[in-house]
Amino acid sequence: MSSASADPTTPAEPTTAERPRILSGMQPTSDSLHLGNYLGALVNWVGLQEEFDAYYFVADLHALTVPTDPEVLRRRTRITAAQFIAGGVDPERSSVFVQSHLHEHPALGWVMGCLTAFGEASRMTQFKDKTSKGQNANVGLFTYPMLMAADILMYDAAYVPVGEDQRQHLEITRDLALRFNQRFGDGLVVPEPYILKEGAKIMDLTEPTSKMSGSTSPEKGLILLSDEPGRIAKKIRAAVTDTDGEVRYDPDAKAGVSNLLVIHSILSGRRIEEIERDFVGRGYGDLKKEVAEIVVTALEPFQTRMAELLGDPAELDRIVARGAERAHEVARRTVARVYDRMGLLPPVPRADRV
């Protein structure tokens, strides 16, 4: 049983829930998630609810590492939360919340920063990659992995669903948990990676050798989850393929065609080999038409539910507030436990103050 109902000022050991915990999040960096987010993450998140005690959050504090208009950030935060739920995350079974609603995240992030050596932080590839591409570096971008570590360690997560591009951040999280436990006694769960299946990697429609990305792909290369059906079909019709005309899965030689086959396979539930047989003697035009129809059909209930949620922002805010309350039951105990291990004085309960 969880110890969340005990006195929050009394530190407690990490406990094993009836189901192991898993945690993941996404930044609200655009006005819509894209098909890569959906097939590469959300679909997996939905399935993980069956096996794990799941915590899914909108990482709005991480979004502050780049300049963002306040009203835009508020809008995008609600959109991202709505799209989690529209994609099948059940807020009755999973805690869906906004990162900034829990002050424990930056509090534990500071602790993680104090456990990290400067040289160790300097070697993180995301900071180096972004600054090499001209992004103006700030301290928040530099310490991003420490806050990410806090996000994960806060909930005693046994597993973290990650792609290969996030493996380094999970490794430093594990290192920091082990370092804390060695110095101060076991107080943090060391998480294991839950590697997402490779087949769910969706590529840019205009540059199919690059992953579909809300920050680097051009608008024509993205299928946004909010795109109207006609716009989706237009983007898929314009997707880059090749000149030989054969519908065949070969990521190295036929990246564009292979990407379309992956999208078809995931959304239709059919094996790629079976789809290839269906298109023997048929061209790319037929493939693009069929993929567009499948994508539009798959996203129709998603878009309907998303519109309902965004049409009632007060109810959406209540949903994420309930998620934050559930998350806070775990988060406050973790921070109390960490603070106690490190020798920080506990606050005097209000009732005992003179």
CSV table of N, CA, C and O in Angstrom, one decimal, residues 2 39 44 81 90-91 119 151 159 179 204 208 239 242 248 263 270 311 337 343:
chain,number,residue,atom,x,y,z
A,2,SER,N,0.4,2.3,-0.6
A,2,SER,CA,1.1,3.6,-0.6
A,2,SER,C,1.0,4.2,0.7
A,2,SER,O,0.1,4.1,1.4
A,39,LEU,N,1.9,8.3,-32.4
A,39,LEU,CA,2.2,6.9,-32.6
A,39,LEU,C,3.5,6.5,-31.8
A,39,LEU,O,3.6,5.3,-31.5
A,44,ASN,N,1.7,4.3,-26.9
A,44,ASN,CA,2.3,3.5,-25.9
A,44,ASN,C,1.8,3.8,-24.5
A,44,ASN,O,1.6,2.9,-23.7
A,81,ALA,N,-2.5,18.9,-22.7
A,81,ALA,CA,-3.2,18.1,-21.7
A,81,ALA,C,-4.5,17.5,-22.4
A,81,ALA,O,-4.8,16.3,-22.2
A,90,ASP,N,-6.5,7.9,-19.7
A,90,ASP,CA,-7.7,8.0,-18.9
A,90,ASP,C,-7.3,8.6,-17.6
A,90,ASP,O,-6.6,8.1,-16.7
A,91,PRO,N,-7.8,9.9,-17.3
A,91,PRO,CA,-7.4,10.6,-16.1
A,91,PRO,C,-8.0,9.9,-14.8
A,91,PRO,O,-7.6,10.3,-13.7
A,119,GLY,N,31.2,19.5,-15.0
A,119,GLY,CA,31.7,18.8,-16.2
A,119,GLY,C,30.7,17.7,-16.7
A,119,GLY,O,30.5,17.5,-17.9
A,151,ASP,N,11.9,15.2,-12.1
A,151,ASP,CA,10.6,14.7,-12.6
A,151,ASP,C,10.4,13.2,-12.4
A,151,ASP,O,9.3,12.8,-11.9
A,159,TYR,N,9.9,2.5,-14.0
A,159,TYR,CA,10.3,2.5,-15.4
A,159,TYR,C,10.0,3.9,-16.0
A,159,TYR,O,9.1,4.6,-15.5
A,179,ARG,N,23.9,8.0,-6.7
A,179,ARG,CA,24.8,8.9,-6.0
A,179,ARG,C,24.1,9.4,-4.7
A,179,ARG,O,24.8,9.4,-3.6
A,204,ASP,N,9.8,12.6,-40.8
A,204,ASP,CA,9.3,13.8,-41.5
A,204,ASP,C,8.9,13.5,-42.9
A,204,ASP,O,9.6,12.8,-43.6
A,208,PRO,N,12.4,12.2,-45.1
A,208,PRO,CA,12.1,11.0,-44.4
A,208,PRO,C,13.3,10.3,-43.7
A,208,PRO,O,13.1,9.2,-43.2
A,239,ALA,N,4.1,13.9,-49.8
A,239,ALA,CA,5.2,13.3,-49.1
A,239,ALA,C,6.3,12.8,-50.0
A,239,ALA,O,6.0,12.3,-51.1
A,242,ASP,N,10.3,8.2,-53.9
A,242,ASP,CA,11.4,8.0,-54.8
A,242,ASP,C,10.9,7.8,-56.2
A,242,ASP,O,9.7,8.1,-56.5
A,248,ARG,N,7.7,-0.9,-51.3
A,248,ARG,CA,8.5,-1.9,-50.6
A,248,ARG,C,9.2,-1.3,-49.4
A,248,ARG,O,9.6,-0.1,-49.4
A,263,ILE,N,3.4,4.0,-41.0
A,263,ILE,CA,2.2,4.7,-40.5
A,263,ILE,C,0.9,3.9,-40.8
A,263,ILE,O,0.1,3.7,-40.0
A,270,ARG,N,-2.1,-3.9,-39.4
A,270,ARG,CA,-1.7,-5.0,-40.4
A,270,ARG,C,-0.2,-5.0,-40.5
A,270,ARG,O,0.5,-4.0,-40.3
A,311,GLY,N,-13.3,22.9,-25.6
A,311,GLY,CA,-14.5,23.7,-25.5
A,311,GLY,C,-15.0,24.0,-24.1
A,311,GLY,O,-15.9,24.8,-23.9
A,337,ARG,N,11.3,13.2,2.3
A,337,ARG,CA,12.3,12.1,2.5
A,337,ARG,C,13.7,12.6,2.1
A,337,ARG,O,14.7,12.4,2.9
A,343,GLY,N,19.7,16.4,5.7
A,343,GLY,CA,19.9,17.2,6.9
A,343,GLY,C,19.2,18.5,6.9
A,343,GLY,O,19.5,19.4,7.8
